[in-house]
Structures are given as structure tokens and as C-alpha cells.
XYZ file of C-alpha atoms in Angstrom:
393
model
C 0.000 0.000 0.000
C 3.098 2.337 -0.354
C 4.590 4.286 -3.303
C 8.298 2.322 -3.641
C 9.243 5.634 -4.102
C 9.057 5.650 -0.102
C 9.926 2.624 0.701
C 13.432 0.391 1.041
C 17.543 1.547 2.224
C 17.275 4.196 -0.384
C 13.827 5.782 -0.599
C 13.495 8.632 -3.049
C 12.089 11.753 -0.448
C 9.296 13.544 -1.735
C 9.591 17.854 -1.417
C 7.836 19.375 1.477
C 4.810 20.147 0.691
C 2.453 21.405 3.932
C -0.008 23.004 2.114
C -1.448 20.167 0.475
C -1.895 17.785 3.625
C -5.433 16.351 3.841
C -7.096 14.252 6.415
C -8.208 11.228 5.079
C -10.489 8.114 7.093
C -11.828 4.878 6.995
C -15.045 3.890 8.544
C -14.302 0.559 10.344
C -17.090 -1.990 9.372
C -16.070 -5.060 10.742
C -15.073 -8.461 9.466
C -18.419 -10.012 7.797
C -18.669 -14.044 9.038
C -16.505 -16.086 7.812
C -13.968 -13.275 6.261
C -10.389 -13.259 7.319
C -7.438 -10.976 5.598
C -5.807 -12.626 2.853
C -2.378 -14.242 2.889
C 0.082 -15.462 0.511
C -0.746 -19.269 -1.266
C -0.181 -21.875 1.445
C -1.017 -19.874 4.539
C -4.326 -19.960 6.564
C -5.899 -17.143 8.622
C -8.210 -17.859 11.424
C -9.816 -15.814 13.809
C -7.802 -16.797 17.296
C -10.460 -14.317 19.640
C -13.359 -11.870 18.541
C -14.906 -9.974 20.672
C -12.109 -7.858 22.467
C -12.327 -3.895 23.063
C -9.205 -2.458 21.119
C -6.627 -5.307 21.657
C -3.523 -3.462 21.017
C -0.662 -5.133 22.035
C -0.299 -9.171 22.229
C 2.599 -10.781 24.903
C 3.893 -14.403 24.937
C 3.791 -15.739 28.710
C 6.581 -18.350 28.817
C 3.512 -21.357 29.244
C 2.206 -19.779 25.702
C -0.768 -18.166 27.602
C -1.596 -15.001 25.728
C -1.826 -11.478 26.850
C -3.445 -8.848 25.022
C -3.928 -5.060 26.212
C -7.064 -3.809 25.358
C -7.408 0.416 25.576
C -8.302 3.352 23.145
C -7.801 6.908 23.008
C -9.924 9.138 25.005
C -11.868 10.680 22.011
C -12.627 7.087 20.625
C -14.455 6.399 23.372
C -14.340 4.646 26.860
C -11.520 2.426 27.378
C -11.311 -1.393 28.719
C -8.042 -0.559 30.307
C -7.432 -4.468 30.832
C -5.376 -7.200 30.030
C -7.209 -9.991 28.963
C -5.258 -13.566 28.938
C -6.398 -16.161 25.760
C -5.465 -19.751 26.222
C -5.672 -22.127 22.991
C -5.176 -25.439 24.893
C -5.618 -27.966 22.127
C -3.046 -25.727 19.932
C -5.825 -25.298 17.104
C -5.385 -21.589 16.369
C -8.462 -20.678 18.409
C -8.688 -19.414 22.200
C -11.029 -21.217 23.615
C -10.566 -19.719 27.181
C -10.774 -15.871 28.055
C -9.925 -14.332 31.678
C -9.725 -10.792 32.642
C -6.477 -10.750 33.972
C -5.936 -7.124 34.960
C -8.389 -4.469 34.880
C -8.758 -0.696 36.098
C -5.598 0.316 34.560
C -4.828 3.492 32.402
C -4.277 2.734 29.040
C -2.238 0.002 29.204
C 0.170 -1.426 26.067
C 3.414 -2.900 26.435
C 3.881 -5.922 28.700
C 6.977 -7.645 30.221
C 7.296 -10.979 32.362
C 10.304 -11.054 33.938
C 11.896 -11.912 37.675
C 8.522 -13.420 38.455
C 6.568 -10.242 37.983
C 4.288 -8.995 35.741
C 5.578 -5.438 33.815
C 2.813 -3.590 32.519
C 2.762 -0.412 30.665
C 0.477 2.614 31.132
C 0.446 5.939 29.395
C 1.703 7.360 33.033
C 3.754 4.785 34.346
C 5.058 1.362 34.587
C 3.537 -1.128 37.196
C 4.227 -4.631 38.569
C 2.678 -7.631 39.556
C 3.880 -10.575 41.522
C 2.657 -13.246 39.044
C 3.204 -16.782 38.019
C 2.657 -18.308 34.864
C -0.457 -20.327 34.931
C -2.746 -17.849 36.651
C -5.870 -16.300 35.173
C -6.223 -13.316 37.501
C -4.339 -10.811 39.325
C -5.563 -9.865 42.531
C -2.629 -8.475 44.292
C -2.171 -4.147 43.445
C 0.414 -3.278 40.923
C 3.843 -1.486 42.308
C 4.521 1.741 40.444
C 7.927 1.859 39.551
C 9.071 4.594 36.871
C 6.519 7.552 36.436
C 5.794 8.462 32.087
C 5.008 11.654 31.031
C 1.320 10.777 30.207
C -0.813 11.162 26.939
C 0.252 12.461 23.550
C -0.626 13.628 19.965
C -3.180 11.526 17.986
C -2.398 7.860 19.693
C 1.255 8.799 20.883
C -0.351 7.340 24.473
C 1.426 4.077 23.923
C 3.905 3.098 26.016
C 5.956 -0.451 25.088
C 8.085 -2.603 26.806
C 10.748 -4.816 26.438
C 13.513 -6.874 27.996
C 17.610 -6.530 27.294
C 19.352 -9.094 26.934
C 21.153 -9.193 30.376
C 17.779 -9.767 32.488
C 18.569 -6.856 34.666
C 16.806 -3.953 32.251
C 14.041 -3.177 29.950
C 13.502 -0.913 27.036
C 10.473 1.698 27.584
C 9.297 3.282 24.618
C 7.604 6.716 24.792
C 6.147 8.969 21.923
C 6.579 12.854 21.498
C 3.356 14.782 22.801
C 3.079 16.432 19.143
C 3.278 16.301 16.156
C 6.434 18.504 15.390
C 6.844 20.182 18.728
C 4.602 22.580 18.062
C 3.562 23.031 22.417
C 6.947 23.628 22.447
C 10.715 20.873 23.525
C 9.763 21.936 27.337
C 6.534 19.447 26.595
C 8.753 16.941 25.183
C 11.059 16.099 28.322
C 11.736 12.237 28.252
C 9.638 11.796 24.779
C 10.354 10.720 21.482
C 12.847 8.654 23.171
C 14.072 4.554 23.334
C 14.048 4.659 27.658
C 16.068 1.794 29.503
C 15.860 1.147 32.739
C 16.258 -1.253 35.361
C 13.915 -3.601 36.328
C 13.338 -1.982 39.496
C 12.304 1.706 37.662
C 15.890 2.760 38.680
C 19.030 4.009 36.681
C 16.894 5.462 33.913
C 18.869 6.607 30.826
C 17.691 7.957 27.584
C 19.297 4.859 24.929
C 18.078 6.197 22.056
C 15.918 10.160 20.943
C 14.421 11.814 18.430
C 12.133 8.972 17.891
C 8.988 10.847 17.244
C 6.852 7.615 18.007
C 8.750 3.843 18.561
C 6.342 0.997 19.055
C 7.734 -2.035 17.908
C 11.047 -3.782 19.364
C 13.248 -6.641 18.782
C 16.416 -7.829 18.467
C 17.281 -8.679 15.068
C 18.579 -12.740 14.993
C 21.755 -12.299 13.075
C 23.671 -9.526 14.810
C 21.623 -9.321 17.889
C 21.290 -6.005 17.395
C 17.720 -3.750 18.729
C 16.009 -2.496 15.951
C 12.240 -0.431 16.329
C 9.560 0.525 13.779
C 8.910 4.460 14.235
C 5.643 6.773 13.059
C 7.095 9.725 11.485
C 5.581 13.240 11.000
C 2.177 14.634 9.675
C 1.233 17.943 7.344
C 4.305 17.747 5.210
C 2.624 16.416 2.425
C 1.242 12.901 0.968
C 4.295 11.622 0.652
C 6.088 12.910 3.376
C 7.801 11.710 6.008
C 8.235 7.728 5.385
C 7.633 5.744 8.644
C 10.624 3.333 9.008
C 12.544 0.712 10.881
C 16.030 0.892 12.092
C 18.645 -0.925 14.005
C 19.023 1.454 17.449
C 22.327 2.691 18.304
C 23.018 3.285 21.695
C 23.331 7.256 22.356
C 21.949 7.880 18.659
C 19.960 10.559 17.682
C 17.261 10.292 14.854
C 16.139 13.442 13.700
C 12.765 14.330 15.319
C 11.663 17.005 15.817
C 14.708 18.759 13.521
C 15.257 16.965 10.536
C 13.755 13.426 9.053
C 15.200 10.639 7.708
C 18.906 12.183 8.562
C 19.740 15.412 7.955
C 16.668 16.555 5.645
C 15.509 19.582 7.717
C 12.032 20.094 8.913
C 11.006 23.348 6.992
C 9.014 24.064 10.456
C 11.839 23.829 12.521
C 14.323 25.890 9.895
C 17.659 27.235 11.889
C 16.326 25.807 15.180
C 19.118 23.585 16.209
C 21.830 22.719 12.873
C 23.808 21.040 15.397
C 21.151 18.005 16.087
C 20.597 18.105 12.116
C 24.403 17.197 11.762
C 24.279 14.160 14.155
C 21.157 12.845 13.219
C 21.099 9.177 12.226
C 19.872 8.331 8.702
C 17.380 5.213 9.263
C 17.795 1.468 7.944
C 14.786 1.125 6.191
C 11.732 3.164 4.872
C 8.689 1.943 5.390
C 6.584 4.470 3.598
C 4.391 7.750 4.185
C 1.328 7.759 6.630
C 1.409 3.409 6.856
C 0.980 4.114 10.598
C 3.852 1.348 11.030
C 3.540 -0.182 15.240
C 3.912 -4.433 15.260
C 7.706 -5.687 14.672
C 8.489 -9.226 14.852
C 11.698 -10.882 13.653
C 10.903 -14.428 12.156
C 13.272 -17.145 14.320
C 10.475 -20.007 13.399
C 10.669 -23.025 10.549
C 6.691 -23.305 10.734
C 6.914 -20.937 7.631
C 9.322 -21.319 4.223
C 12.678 -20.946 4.205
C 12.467 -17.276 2.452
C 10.534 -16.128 6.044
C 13.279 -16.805 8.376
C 15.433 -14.311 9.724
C 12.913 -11.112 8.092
C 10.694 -8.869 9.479
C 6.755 -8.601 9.553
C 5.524 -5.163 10.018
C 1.879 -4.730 11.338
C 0.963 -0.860 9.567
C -2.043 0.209 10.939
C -3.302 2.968 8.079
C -3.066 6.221 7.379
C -5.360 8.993 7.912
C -3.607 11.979 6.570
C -3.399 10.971 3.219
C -5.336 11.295 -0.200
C -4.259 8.355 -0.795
C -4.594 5.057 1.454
C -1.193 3.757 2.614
C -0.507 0.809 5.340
C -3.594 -1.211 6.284
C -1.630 -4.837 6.174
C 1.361 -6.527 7.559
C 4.337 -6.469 5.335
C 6.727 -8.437 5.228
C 10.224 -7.349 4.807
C 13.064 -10.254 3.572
C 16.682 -10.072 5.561
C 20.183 -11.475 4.839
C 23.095 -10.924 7.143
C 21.246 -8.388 9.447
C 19.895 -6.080 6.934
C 16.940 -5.304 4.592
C 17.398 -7.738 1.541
C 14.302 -6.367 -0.815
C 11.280 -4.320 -0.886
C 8.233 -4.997 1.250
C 5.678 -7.664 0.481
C 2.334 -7.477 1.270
C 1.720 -10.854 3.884
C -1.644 -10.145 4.690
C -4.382 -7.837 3.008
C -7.763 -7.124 2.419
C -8.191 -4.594 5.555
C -8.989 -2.347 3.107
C -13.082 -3.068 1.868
C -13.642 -0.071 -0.558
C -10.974 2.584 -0.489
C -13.436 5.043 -2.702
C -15.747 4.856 -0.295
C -13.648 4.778 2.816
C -14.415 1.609 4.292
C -12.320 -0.961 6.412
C -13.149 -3.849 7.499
C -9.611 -3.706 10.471
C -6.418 -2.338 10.788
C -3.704 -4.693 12.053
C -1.426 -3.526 15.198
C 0.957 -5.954 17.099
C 2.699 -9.046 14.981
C 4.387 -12.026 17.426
C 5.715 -15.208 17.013
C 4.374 -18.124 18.997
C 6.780 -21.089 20.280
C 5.324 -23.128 17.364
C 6.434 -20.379 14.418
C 2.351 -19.537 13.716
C 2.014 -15.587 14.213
C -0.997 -14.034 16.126
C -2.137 -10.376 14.536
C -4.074 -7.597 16.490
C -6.781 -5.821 14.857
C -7.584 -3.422 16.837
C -10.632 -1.456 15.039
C -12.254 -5.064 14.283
C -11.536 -6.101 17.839
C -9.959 -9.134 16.924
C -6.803 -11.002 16.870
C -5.777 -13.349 13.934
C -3.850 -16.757 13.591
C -1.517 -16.994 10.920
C -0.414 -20.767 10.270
C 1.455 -22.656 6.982
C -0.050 -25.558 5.699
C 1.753 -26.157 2.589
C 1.293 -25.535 -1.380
């Protein structure tokens, strides 16, 4: 759903052009029975769990229970603010238990199991749990540990976790509360930054900025190295800025709110700060304008051909501020020795019902892996999550 103008290590960059940015939006209609996005010949798509408010954000518990965050924006509406845990005992690709794990939180997203606790995510904070694998509800009340700067532009409420390698710390992703700093950097203290921190909340340090908004995060298989999947900028233009995915250097700086994709300037920001335009980091991989790019998961399974391992599916939730539709699938993006080996292939489609007359039937979110190598989706808007499996030619 992207111009490959946009897209791959060396995407062709549009001019700025503010004065012809539009606002563009589907009307969610649901899934009709018995209608699943498409996927490439061989594959099968099932629905795993219906029903959900919002599921956001899916998490692997180490006994394959699944966790899924469910929680909106305040001007879509009230908000679950729950984790709900899915259990597909027989391994068929279908939950057939559902427990309300967690509820009463504030917009909850990333989650983390680790040291015997349950790490959850909030737009204002990061809590724990004593939990053990196995349970189906949490009665005990959370720990806060690390205070977020809450909220944010458009859904820049998202906060995600994840754990580094040594057991000791976890990544904390946290969006920029605008859209080009427009309420001014003094709103923007600890945002539009890669946060790690221990797993106590302590020794917080800023690993990676100018992020506008990371979601996504893994390690990439081959050189171990993090990489994230960021939402760039709005009102530059249809075409402009590309969302991407990069590896994340340590200390590196990425452009936002000053320049994008490197040192391109933001005409907005013109003579505000050349010295973070010099040092900004040029991005792996373009991911094109508007896609609304969140899910990340590195393939590490054989459940799927040969030509999956070792790449990266993308869930891109959609754009809205473009004339033309861009996003609405997961793509799938082919690696060989640790970087981008291709241009982006659609994996799975048909989100889109009837472009001319703006009408979805979902927008996919989160992407993971399950032990087995099948791949559960979120869809938020159609409040379900899918089952992706490989049966063969």
C-alpha cells in the first residue's frame, strides 16, 4: 500500500509540501462471518479471539498463555483498560478460554514478564505484579515503579516494553506529545525517546531520541542487534515523512523534531538547532508515508518457508492523513546478514473493503511469534486477533 518511491535503504524523499496535507479516514465496518485478511498461497488465517475492546498489544507468557492489552484513546471512546489472557489449549489456532487478567488500569500497552513479575505499561507509568505463569487473575495491586510523562498527539499514548538481553533492564518506549513540537521541547522532556531502565524503575537513561513515536522492538537474529519501527511526522505532504525501521544505536539521535530521515531539515523547525541536524542518524529502512507502522516481529520459526526466516513482519495500521490510502496490512520485509534484503511484500491484506468509499473492514497492530512459528495479529478497530499458520502448497 506504499509508493516504492518511499519505501526500502534508499527511498526517493518527496519535497515538502504542507499546504497540500489532507485528512483522510476509513469507517471501520467489521469483518463479515466467515472473512479473514488474505495471505500469501499456502497460509491460513483464522480468527484466534473476537470480541475484544481495542486489543492493542499481544505478549507471549513463557507457558504460551496469551496477553493482550485492550485500551483506546480518550476521544474514541471509553476504554477497557485491561489485560485480557487467551489460552488455545488444544493448539488449534483458536482461544477457547478468556480471563480478565488485569483491569482498572490506564491505558495500558506494552507488557513484560520477567523476575517473576508482571511489567505492565500505562500511558503514566510502569507497574508490577507478583505473578506466576499459569494464573488467570491478578488480585494483588500493581507497584509503580518509573513515572511516564502521560498522553500524547493523535495515539502517541502508547507506552511499550521490552527486555535486554542481560535480564537486569528493559527498554520503555515513549512517543513525542506532538506532532512537530509545536507546544513547544519543554513538553517533550523524556519523549520521542528509546528509555532503559532497570527492572526496578531505577538508573533510567535515555538509549536512544528523536524517535517521534517507537512501538515495535526486537532484536534482530543475526547480529543481535535492537532495531524499532517508528511513526514519522504529519502535514508535510502525501508523501512525506516515510515511517521506518532501524537498528538502534546506543546514544543515537534520529532526527525528530529537527530533521527526518537524517539530515533533511524540517522546513518548520528551519535554523532551530543545525547542530542536532548534523548528528542525526539516517534510518535502515523506509517503510513508507502515513502506513501508521507499530507491530515488529523478527521471524526465528521453521513453521513458515525458508524465504521467512530471519525477516521482518511489520503490522501498519493505516493512514489517515493521506489522499491516498497507505498501510492497512502486515508487510513483510526479507533479511540477509542483518539487513533489509528487498522491498516490502504485502503478507496479509484485504483490511482495506472499498478505499473510494472509505471503508475498512480492520487495521492490524501488534505481529508475534508463537513457540510453534504460527504468528498471532491484532486488529484493533475489528476487535480481533488473527492466527496466521502454513499448511503447505
Amino acid at each position: 500500500m506504499a509508493s516504492s518511491l518511499d519505501t526500502g535503504s534508499s527511498p526517493s524523499l518527496a519535497r515538502p509540501a504542507p499546504d497540500e496535507s489532507t485528512s483522510r479516514r476509513v469507517d471501520v465496518v467489521g469483518w463479515p462471518e466467515g472473512k479473514a485478511p488474505t495471505a500469501p498461497q499456502g497460509f491460513v488465517v483464522t480468527k484466534y479471539k473476537g470480541d475484544l475492546k481495542n486489543p492493542r498489544w499481544i505478549y507471549i507468557l513463557p507457558n504460551d498463555d496469551v496477553l493482550v492489552s485492550e485500551a483506546k484513546s480518550t476521544w474514541q471512546g471509553l476504554s477497557a483498560n485491561r489485560i485480557t489472557l487467551l489460552r488455545d489449549k488444544d493448539k488449534d489456532g483458536v482461544a477457547e478460554e478468556s480471563h480478565t487478567l488485569l483491569k482498572g488500569l490506564n491505558k495500558p500497552f506494552g507488557m513484560l514478564y520477567a523476575d517473576g513479575k508482571l511489567y505492565v505499561a500505562n500511558t503514566d507509568s510502569v507497574v508490577r505484579f507478583p505473578f506466576t505463569p499459569g494464573q488467570t487473575k491478578i488480585e494483588a495491586k500493581g507497584e509503580e515503579i518509573l513515572k511516564l510523562p502521560a498522553g500524547g498527539y493523535n495515539n502517541h499514548w502508547t507506552r511499550n516494553l521490552f527486555a535486554d538481553k542481560d535480564g537486569k533492564h528493559m527498554f520503555v518506549t515513549v512517543g513525542s506529545a506532538s506532532n512537530n513540537a509545536e507546544h513547544g521541547m519543554e513538553k517533550e522532556q523524556r519523549r520521542a525517546n528509546i528509555l532503559r531502565v532497570g527492572l526496578d524503575g531505577r538508573n533510567e537513561e535515555i538509549f536512544a531520541a528523536g524517535l517521534r513515536n517507537p512501538n515495535g522492538l526486537d532484536f534482530e537474529p543475526v547480529t543481535g542487534k535492537l532495531w524499532t519501527v517508528v511513526n514519522e511526522r504529519d502535514e508535510l505532504g502525501d508523501d512525506l515523512v516515510p515511517d521506518y525501521m532501524t537498528s538502534v544505536e546506543k546514544g543515537g539521535f534520529y532526527g525528530w523534531p529537527y530533521s527526518y530521515f537524517g539530515q533533511n531539515e524540517d522546513p518548520r523547525m528551519k535554523g532551530a538547532r543545525p547542530d542536532f541536524v548534523k548528528k542525526a542518524i539516517v534510518p535502515d529502512y523506509a517503510l513508507g508515508a502515513h502506513t501508521a507502522t507499530l507491530g515488529l516481529a523478527f521471524y526465528r520459526g521453521d513453521a513458515f518457508p525458508k524465504e521467512y526466516r530471519g525477516g521482518a513482519f511489520v503490522g501498519q495500521h493505516g493512514s489517515w492523513n493521506r489522499s491516498r490510502y497507505s498501510g492497512y496490512q502486515v508487510a513483510f520485509i526479507p533479511f540477509k546478514n542483518g539487513k533489509p534484503d528487498g522491498m516490502p511484500q504485502e503478507f496479509l491484506g484485504g483490511f482495506l473493503k472499498n478505499p473510494a468509499e472509505d471503508e475498512a473492514y480492520g487495521r492490524p497492530v501488534a505481529v508475534v511469534e508463537q513457540k510453534d512459528g504460527t504468528l498471532l495479529v491484532s486488529d484493533d478497530s475489528a476487535n480481533t486477533i488473527w492466527h496466521v499458520s502454513y499448511k503447505g502448497e
